């Protein structure tokens, strides 16, 4: 018995994870791994049959805010891969935050407006400067993108559809349990936080 955890028991998910683990633990460069993950991830993102309704509900209350749920679907034993949904109720937005992991993020349901910010180098001089908004874009069902820190690691998303937005996060860490940062874009101030999981505990360190 392994220590990996499946929170959704479906053959589609199990097949995807088997492929993803092989890619993530391979010896290729991150850019190559992301390229190899795109096709199986896109197939999972477009399949509307494997994800139970309870993983599309925004009735949670996480450190991301009320009406925002972070729901774990899979976590590897080594904590080097997690798959999760981030569910954001209509009209709500996440804090500006980072991920500290590479991976793929795509929209499974609804529509989001994403704001991507330039990273600070977090020296004493830059920590008090406002974050620079790099771009704003509309994400629709089926859209996905690569996440590669530090280049595009800082963003905020807001649900602009009448139904909750559900984004599917495939990341090379246990994103809910690591200590990362959220930001005040006006001042540039960073604050450590752990988002946690709405449906699973984090190990005490």
PDB file of C-alpha atoms in Angstrom:
ATOM      1  CA  UNK A   1       0.000   0.000   0.000  1.00  0.00           C
ATOM      2  CA  UNK A   2       1.360   3.399  -0.972  1.00  0.00           C
ATOM      3  CA  UNK A   3       0.852   6.718   0.739  1.00  0.00           C
ATOM      4  CA  UNK A   4      -0.624   8.441  -2.286  1.00  0.00           C
ATOM      5  CA  UNK A   5      -4.154   9.774  -1.801  1.00  0.00           C
ATOM      6  CA  UNK A   6      -7.053   9.768  -4.258  1.00  0.00           C
ATOM      7  CA  UNK A   7     -10.049  11.842  -3.163  1.00  0.00           C
ATOM      8  CA  UNK A   8     -11.945  10.949  -6.343  1.00  0.00           C
ATOM      9  CA  UNK A   9     -12.069   7.291  -7.302  1.00  0.00           C
ATOM     10  CA  UNK A  10     -12.474   7.238 -11.079  1.00  0.00           C
ATOM     11  CA  UNK A  11     -10.532   5.339 -13.710  1.00  0.00           C
ATOM     12  CA  UNK A  12     -10.139   8.450 -15.870  1.00  0.00           C
ATOM     13  CA  UNK A  13      -8.369  10.218 -13.020  1.00  0.00           C
ATOM     14  CA  UNK A  14      -6.250   7.199 -12.110  1.00  0.00           C
ATOM     15  CA  UNK A  15      -5.070   6.787 -15.704  1.00  0.00           C
ATOM     16  CA  UNK A  16      -4.177  10.461 -15.918  1.00  0.00           C
ATOM     17  CA  UNK A  17      -2.232  10.409 -12.640  1.00  0.00           C
ATOM     18  CA  UNK A  18      -0.283   7.346 -13.747  1.00  0.00           C
ATOM     19  CA  UNK A  19       0.845   9.212 -16.869  1.00  0.00           C
ATOM     20  CA  UNK A  20       1.503  12.467 -15.009  1.00  0.00           C
ATOM     21  CA  UNK A  21       3.647  10.843 -12.309  1.00  0.00           C
ATOM     22  CA  UNK A  22       5.836   9.243 -14.964  1.00  0.00           C
ATOM     23  CA  UNK A  23       6.384  12.617 -16.620  1.00  0.00           C
ATOM     24  CA  UNK A  24       6.909  14.635 -13.419  1.00  0.00           C
ATOM     25  CA  UNK A  25       9.502  12.197 -12.058  1.00  0.00           C
ATOM     26  CA  UNK A  26      11.377  11.914 -15.327  1.00  0.00           C
ATOM     27  CA  UNK A  27      14.749  13.492 -16.003  1.00  0.00           C
ATOM     28  CA  UNK A  28      13.622  16.029 -18.614  1.00  0.00           C
ATOM     29  CA  UNK A  29      13.704  19.787 -18.143  1.00  0.00           C
ATOM     30  CA  UNK A  30      10.587  21.416 -16.710  1.00  0.00           C
ATOM     31  CA  UNK A  31       9.647  22.962 -20.062  1.00  0.00           C
ATOM     32  CA  UNK A  32       9.759  19.512 -21.687  1.00  0.00           C
ATOM     33  CA  UNK A  33       7.702  18.000 -18.883  1.00  0.00           C
ATOM     34  CA  UNK A  34       5.066  20.693 -19.302  1.00  0.00           C
ATOM     35  CA  UNK A  35       4.935  20.045 -23.038  1.00  0.00           C
ATOM     36  CA  UNK A  36       4.454  16.317 -22.431  1.00  0.00           C
ATOM     37  CA  UNK A  37       1.711  16.975 -19.861  1.00  0.00           C
ATOM     38  CA  UNK A  38      -0.351  19.254 -22.095  1.00  0.00           C
ATOM     39  CA  UNK A  39      -2.195  16.609 -24.136  1.00  0.00           C
ATOM     40  CA  UNK A  40      -3.230  14.323 -21.238  1.00  0.00           C
ATOM     41  CA  UNK A  41      -4.147  17.356 -19.135  1.00  0.00           C
ATOM     42  CA  UNK A  42      -6.253  18.867 -21.906  1.00  0.00           C
ATOM     43  CA  UNK A  43      -8.102  15.553 -22.277  1.00  0.00           C
ATOM     44  CA  UNK A  44      -8.833  15.481 -18.530  1.00  0.00           C
ATOM     45  CA  UNK A  45      -9.938  19.123 -18.562  1.00  0.00           C
ATOM     46  CA  UNK A  46     -12.378  18.539 -21.418  1.00  0.00           C
ATOM     47  CA  UNK A  47     -13.907  15.374 -19.914  1.00  0.00           C
ATOM     48  CA  UNK A  48     -17.016  16.399 -17.945  1.00  0.00           C
ATOM     49  CA  UNK A  49     -17.811  12.909 -16.627  1.00  0.00           C
ATOM     50  CA  UNK A  50     -15.197  12.146 -13.957  1.00  0.00           C
ATOM     51  CA  UNK A  51     -15.434  15.060 -11.485  1.00  0.00           C
ATOM     52  CA  UNK A  52     -18.190  14.735  -8.818  1.00  0.00           C
ATOM     53  CA  UNK A  53     -20.443  17.709  -8.154  1.00  0.00           C
ATOM     54  CA  UNK A  54     -19.157  18.191  -4.595  1.00  0.00           C
ATOM     55  CA  UNK A  55     -15.779  19.218  -6.037  1.00  0.00           C
ATOM     56  CA  UNK A  56     -17.468  22.067  -7.938  1.00  0.00           C
ATOM     57  CA  UNK A  57     -19.085  23.689  -4.899  1.00  0.00           C
ATOM     58  CA  UNK A  58     -17.935  27.090  -3.629  1.00  0.00           C
ATOM     59  CA  UNK A  59     -19.387  26.718  -0.138  1.00  0.00           C
ATOM     60  CA  UNK A  60     -16.019  26.440   1.540  1.00  0.00           C
ATOM     61  CA  UNK A  61     -14.183  29.009   3.623  1.00  0.00           C
ATOM     62  CA  UNK A  62     -10.418  28.891   3.191  1.00  0.00           C
ATOM     63  CA  UNK A  63      -7.623  31.376   3.805  1.00  0.00           C
ATOM     64  CA  UNK A  64      -8.336  32.485   0.215  1.00  0.00           C
ATOM     65  CA  UNK A  65     -11.634  33.899   1.529  1.00  0.00           C
ATOM     66  CA  UNK A  66     -15.287  33.043   2.129  1.00  0.00           C
ATOM     67  CA  UNK A  67     -16.971  31.406  -0.868  1.00  0.00           C
ATOM     68  CA  UNK A  68     -13.679  29.997  -2.130  1.00  0.00           C
ATOM     69  CA  UNK A  69     -12.948  26.287  -1.797  1.00  0.00           C
ATOM     70  CA  UNK A  70      -9.628  24.505  -2.386  1.00  0.00           C
ATOM     71  CA  UNK A  71     -10.481  20.841  -2.913  1.00  0.00           C
ATOM     72  CA  UNK A  72      -7.826  18.159  -3.165  1.00  0.00           C
ATOM     73  CA  UNK A  73      -8.380  15.470  -5.810  1.00  0.00           C
ATOM     74  CA  UNK A  74      -5.002  13.711  -5.622  1.00  0.00           C
ATOM     75  CA  UNK A  75      -1.773  14.018  -3.613  1.00  0.00           C
ATOM     76  CA  UNK A  76       1.331  11.915  -4.181  1.00  0.00           C
ATOM     77  CA  UNK A  77       3.176  10.198  -1.367  1.00  0.00           C
ATOM     78  CA  UNK A  78       6.285  12.317  -2.022  1.00  0.00           C
ATOM     79  CA  UNK A  79       4.181  15.513  -2.150  1.00  0.00           C
ATOM     80  CA  UNK A  80       5.728  16.210  -5.559  1.00  0.00           C
ATOM     81  CA  UNK A  81       2.372  16.268  -7.369  1.00  0.00           C
ATOM     82  CA  UNK A  82      -1.117  17.423  -6.488  1.00  0.00           C
ATOM     83  CA  UNK A  83      -4.302  17.835  -8.477  1.00  0.00           C
ATOM     84  CA  UNK A  84      -7.027  20.051  -7.064  1.00  0.00           C
ATOM     85  CA  UNK A  85      -9.962  22.281  -7.882  1.00  0.00           C
ATOM     86  CA  UNK A  86     -10.186  25.916  -6.867  1.00  0.00           C
ATOM     87  CA  UNK A  87     -13.849  26.874  -6.762  1.00  0.00           C
ATOM     88  CA  UNK A  88     -14.699  30.588  -6.635  1.00  0.00           C
ATOM     89  CA  UNK A  89     -18.278  31.811  -6.250  1.00  0.00           C
ATOM     90  CA  UNK A  90     -19.690  34.305  -8.788  1.00  0.00           C
ATOM     91  CA  UNK A  91     -18.367  37.839  -8.318  1.00  0.00           C
ATOM     92  CA  UNK A  92     -15.660  36.843  -5.850  1.00  0.00           C
ATOM     93  CA  UNK A  93     -11.904  37.019  -6.355  1.00  0.00           C
ATOM     94  CA  UNK A  94      -8.900  35.420  -4.726  1.00  0.00           C
ATOM     95  CA  UNK A  95      -6.173  37.457  -3.065  1.00  0.00           C
ATOM     96  CA  UNK A  96      -3.135  38.145  -5.228  1.00  0.00           C
ATOM     97  CA  UNK A  97      -1.004  35.079  -4.509  1.00  0.00           C
ATOM     98  CA  UNK A  98       1.829  32.868  -5.708  1.00  0.00           C
ATOM     99  CA  UNK A  99       2.203  29.077  -6.045  1.00  0.00           C
ATOM    100  CA  UNK A 100       5.950  28.322  -5.774  1.00  0.00           C
ATOM    101  CA  UNK A 101       5.541  25.369  -8.143  1.00  0.00           C
ATOM    102  CA  UNK A 102       5.418  24.707 -11.854  1.00  0.00           C
ATOM    103  CA  UNK A 103       2.413  23.065 -13.437  1.00  0.00           C
ATOM    104  CA  UNK A 104      -0.761  23.548 -15.466  1.00  0.00           C
ATOM    105  CA  UNK A 105      -3.902  25.475 -14.554  1.00  0.00           C
ATOM    106  CA  UNK A 106      -7.105  25.350 -16.595  1.00  0.00           C
ATOM    107  CA  UNK A 107     -10.773  26.182 -16.392  1.00  0.00           C
ATOM    108  CA  UNK A 108     -13.148  23.232 -15.987  1.00  0.00           C
ATOM    109  CA  UNK A 109     -16.319  25.289 -15.463  1.00  0.00           C
ATOM    110  CA  UNK A 110     -17.419  28.916 -15.684  1.00  0.00           C
ATOM    111  CA  UNK A 111     -15.391  31.972 -16.651  1.00  0.00           C
ATOM    112  CA  UNK A 112     -12.615  33.848 -14.871  1.00  0.00           C
ATOM    113  CA  UNK A 113     -10.800  37.126 -15.240  1.00  0.00           C
ATOM    114  CA  UNK A 114      -7.126  36.626 -14.428  1.00  0.00           C
ATOM    115  CA  UNK A 115      -4.688  39.372 -13.478  1.00  0.00           C
ATOM    116  CA  UNK A 116      -1.015  38.457 -13.734  1.00  0.00           C
ATOM    117  CA  UNK A 117       1.587  40.521 -11.857  1.00  0.00           C
ATOM    118  CA  UNK A 118       5.307  41.062 -12.253  1.00  0.00           C
ATOM    119  CA  UNK A 119       7.285  39.352  -9.475  1.00  0.00           C
ATOM    120  CA  UNK A 120       9.286  41.411  -6.976  1.00  0.00           C
ATOM    121  CA  UNK A 121      12.775  40.388  -6.004  1.00  0.00           C
ATOM    122  CA  UNK A 122      11.686  41.078  -2.383  1.00  0.00           C
ATOM    123  CA  UNK A 123      14.632  43.263  -1.474  1.00  0.00           C
ATOM    124  CA  UNK A 124      14.035  45.974   1.092  1.00  0.00           C
ATOM    125  CA  UNK A 125      13.782  48.540  -1.711  1.00  0.00           C
ATOM    126  CA  UNK A 126      11.221  46.695  -3.850  1.00  0.00           C
ATOM    127  CA  UNK A 127       9.068  45.203  -1.085  1.00  0.00           C
ATOM    128  CA  UNK A 128       7.345  48.566  -0.550  1.00  0.00           C
ATOM    129  CA  UNK A 129       6.626  49.208  -4.243  1.00  0.00           C
ATOM    130  CA  UNK A 130       3.231  48.450  -5.815  1.00  0.00           C
ATOM    131  CA  UNK A 131       3.012  45.299  -7.892  1.00  0.00           C
ATOM    132  CA  UNK A 132       2.955  45.932 -11.629  1.00  0.00           C
ATOM    133  CA  UNK A 133      -0.024  44.416 -13.456  1.00  0.00           C
ATOM    134  CA  UNK A 134       1.458  42.579 -16.437  1.00  0.00           C
ATOM    135  CA  UNK A 135      -1.767  41.510 -18.129  1.00  0.00           C
ATOM    136  CA  UNK A 136      -5.456  40.885 -17.653  1.00  0.00           C
ATOM    137  CA  UNK A 137      -7.304  38.209 -19.613  1.00  0.00           C
ATOM    138  CA  UNK A 138     -10.587  36.341 -19.779  1.00  0.00           C
ATOM    139  CA  UNK A 139     -10.412  32.580 -19.266  1.00  0.00           C
ATOM    140  CA  UNK A 140     -13.214  30.382 -20.533  1.00  0.00           C
ATOM    141  CA  UNK A 141     -14.050  26.719 -20.096  1.00  0.00           C
ATOM    142  CA  UNK A 142     -11.274  24.602 -21.614  1.00  0.00           C
ATOM    143  CA  UNK A 143      -8.596  27.330 -21.535  1.00  0.00           C
ATOM    144  CA  UNK A 144      -5.386  26.425 -19.726  1.00  0.00           C
ATOM    145  CA  UNK A 145      -1.881  27.755 -19.258  1.00  0.00           C
ATOM    146  CA  UNK A 146       1.541  26.808 -17.958  1.00  0.00           C
ATOM    147  CA  UNK A 147       2.724  28.073 -14.584  1.00  0.00           C
ATOM    148  CA  UNK A 148       6.497  28.542 -14.348  1.00  0.00           C
ATOM    149  CA  UNK A 149       7.875  30.396 -11.296  1.00  0.00           C
ATOM    150  CA  UNK A 150       9.024  33.039 -10.947  1.00  0.00           C
ATOM    151  CA  UNK A 151       7.967  34.255 -14.394  1.00  0.00           C
ATOM    152  CA  UNK A 152       4.169  34.065 -14.127  1.00  0.00           C
ATOM    153  CA  UNK A 153       3.692  32.813 -10.570  1.00  0.00           C
ATOM    154  CA  UNK A 154       1.773  35.775  -9.114  1.00  0.00           C
ATOM    155  CA  UNK A 155      -1.859  36.326 -10.017  1.00  0.00           C
ATOM    156  CA  UNK A 156      -5.424  36.900  -8.896  1.00  0.00           C
ATOM    157  CA  UNK A 157      -8.563  35.354 -10.397  1.00  0.00           C
ATOM    158  CA  UNK A 158     -12.160  36.546 -10.265  1.00  0.00           C
ATOM    159  CA  UNK A 159     -15.259  34.641 -11.322  1.00  0.00           C
ATOM    160  CA  UNK A 160     -17.157  36.597 -13.985  1.00  0.00           C
ATOM    161  CA  UNK A 161     -19.708  33.897 -14.877  1.00  0.00           C
ATOM    162  CA  UNK A 162     -23.107  33.396 -13.239  1.00  0.00           C
ATOM    163  CA  UNK A 163     -21.986  29.981 -11.995  1.00  0.00           C
ATOM    164  CA  UNK A 164     -18.937  29.257  -9.789  1.00  0.00           C
ATOM    165  CA  UNK A 165     -15.663  28.984 -11.667  1.00  0.00           C
ATOM    166  CA  UNK A 166     -13.826  25.708 -11.229  1.00  0.00           C
ATOM    167  CA  UNK A 167     -10.137  25.683 -12.128  1.00  0.00           C
ATOM    168  CA  UNK A 168      -8.101  22.499 -12.241  1.00  0.00           C
ATOM    169  CA  UNK A 169      -4.619  22.845 -10.735  1.00  0.00           C
ATOM    170  CA  UNK A 170      -1.922  20.295 -11.554  1.00  0.00           C
ATOM    171  CA  UNK A 171       1.141  21.387  -9.577  1.00  0.00           C
ATOM    172  CA  UNK A 172       4.490  19.875  -8.642  1.00  0.00           C
ATOM    173  CA  UNK A 173       3.972  20.340  -4.893  1.00  0.00           C
ATOM    174  CA  UNK A 174       1.323  19.959  -2.194  1.00  0.00           C
ATOM    175  CA  UNK A 175       0.068  23.466  -2.908  1.00  0.00           C
ATOM    176  CA  UNK A 176      -2.492  23.595  -0.097  1.00  0.00           C
ATOM    177  CA  UNK A 177       0.035  22.756   2.606  1.00  0.00           C
ATOM    178  CA  UNK A 178       3.134  24.741   1.694  1.00  0.00           C
ATOM    179  CA  UNK A 179       3.879  28.179   3.091  1.00  0.00           C
ATOM    180  CA  UNK A 180       3.647  30.724   0.291  1.00  0.00           C
ATOM    181  CA  UNK A 181       2.690  34.398  -0.069  1.00  0.00           C
ATOM    182  CA  UNK A 182      -0.287  36.604  -0.758  1.00  0.00           C
ATOM    183  CA  UNK A 183       0.215  40.221  -1.726  1.00  0.00           C
ATOM    184  CA  UNK A 184      -1.314  43.648  -1.371  1.00  0.00           C
ATOM    185  CA  UNK A 185      -0.896  44.905  -4.953  1.00  0.00           C
ATOM    186  CA  UNK A 186      -1.204  48.559  -3.908  1.00  0.00           C
ATOM    187  CA  UNK A 187       1.697  48.470  -1.436  1.00  0.00           C
ATOM    188  CA  UNK A 188       3.565  45.407  -2.704  1.00  0.00           C
ATOM    189  CA  UNK A 189       3.555  43.977   0.818  1.00  0.00           C
ATOM    190  CA  UNK A 190       3.834  40.171   0.987  1.00  0.00           C
ATOM    191  CA  UNK A 191       2.234  38.132   3.756  1.00  0.00           C
ATOM    192  CA  UNK A 192       2.961  34.441   4.377  1.00  0.00           C
ATOM    193  CA  UNK A 193      -0.042  32.139   4.260  1.00  0.00           C
ATOM    194  CA  UNK A 194      -1.020  28.507   3.879  1.00  0.00           C
ATOM    195  CA  UNK A 195      -4.218  28.065   1.889  1.00  0.00           C
ATOM    196  CA  UNK A 196      -4.974  24.618   3.278  1.00  0.00           C
ATOM    197  CA  UNK A 197      -7.437  22.157   1.784  1.00  0.00           C
ATOM    198  CA  UNK A 198     -11.185  22.331   2.301  1.00  0.00           C
ATOM    199  CA  UNK A 199     -11.374  18.534   2.381  1.00  0.00           C
ATOM    200  CA  UNK A 200      -8.011  17.267   3.677  1.00  0.00           C
ATOM    201  CA  UNK A 201      -5.548  17.994   6.491  1.00  0.00           C
ATOM    202  CA  UNK A 202      -1.940  19.106   6.195  1.00  0.00           C
ATOM    203  CA  UNK A 203       0.795  17.273   8.067  1.00  0.00           C
ATOM    204  CA  UNK A 204       2.113  19.160  11.061  1.00  0.00           C
ATOM    205  CA  UNK A 205       5.752  20.049  10.462  1.00  0.00           C
TER     206      UNK A 205
END
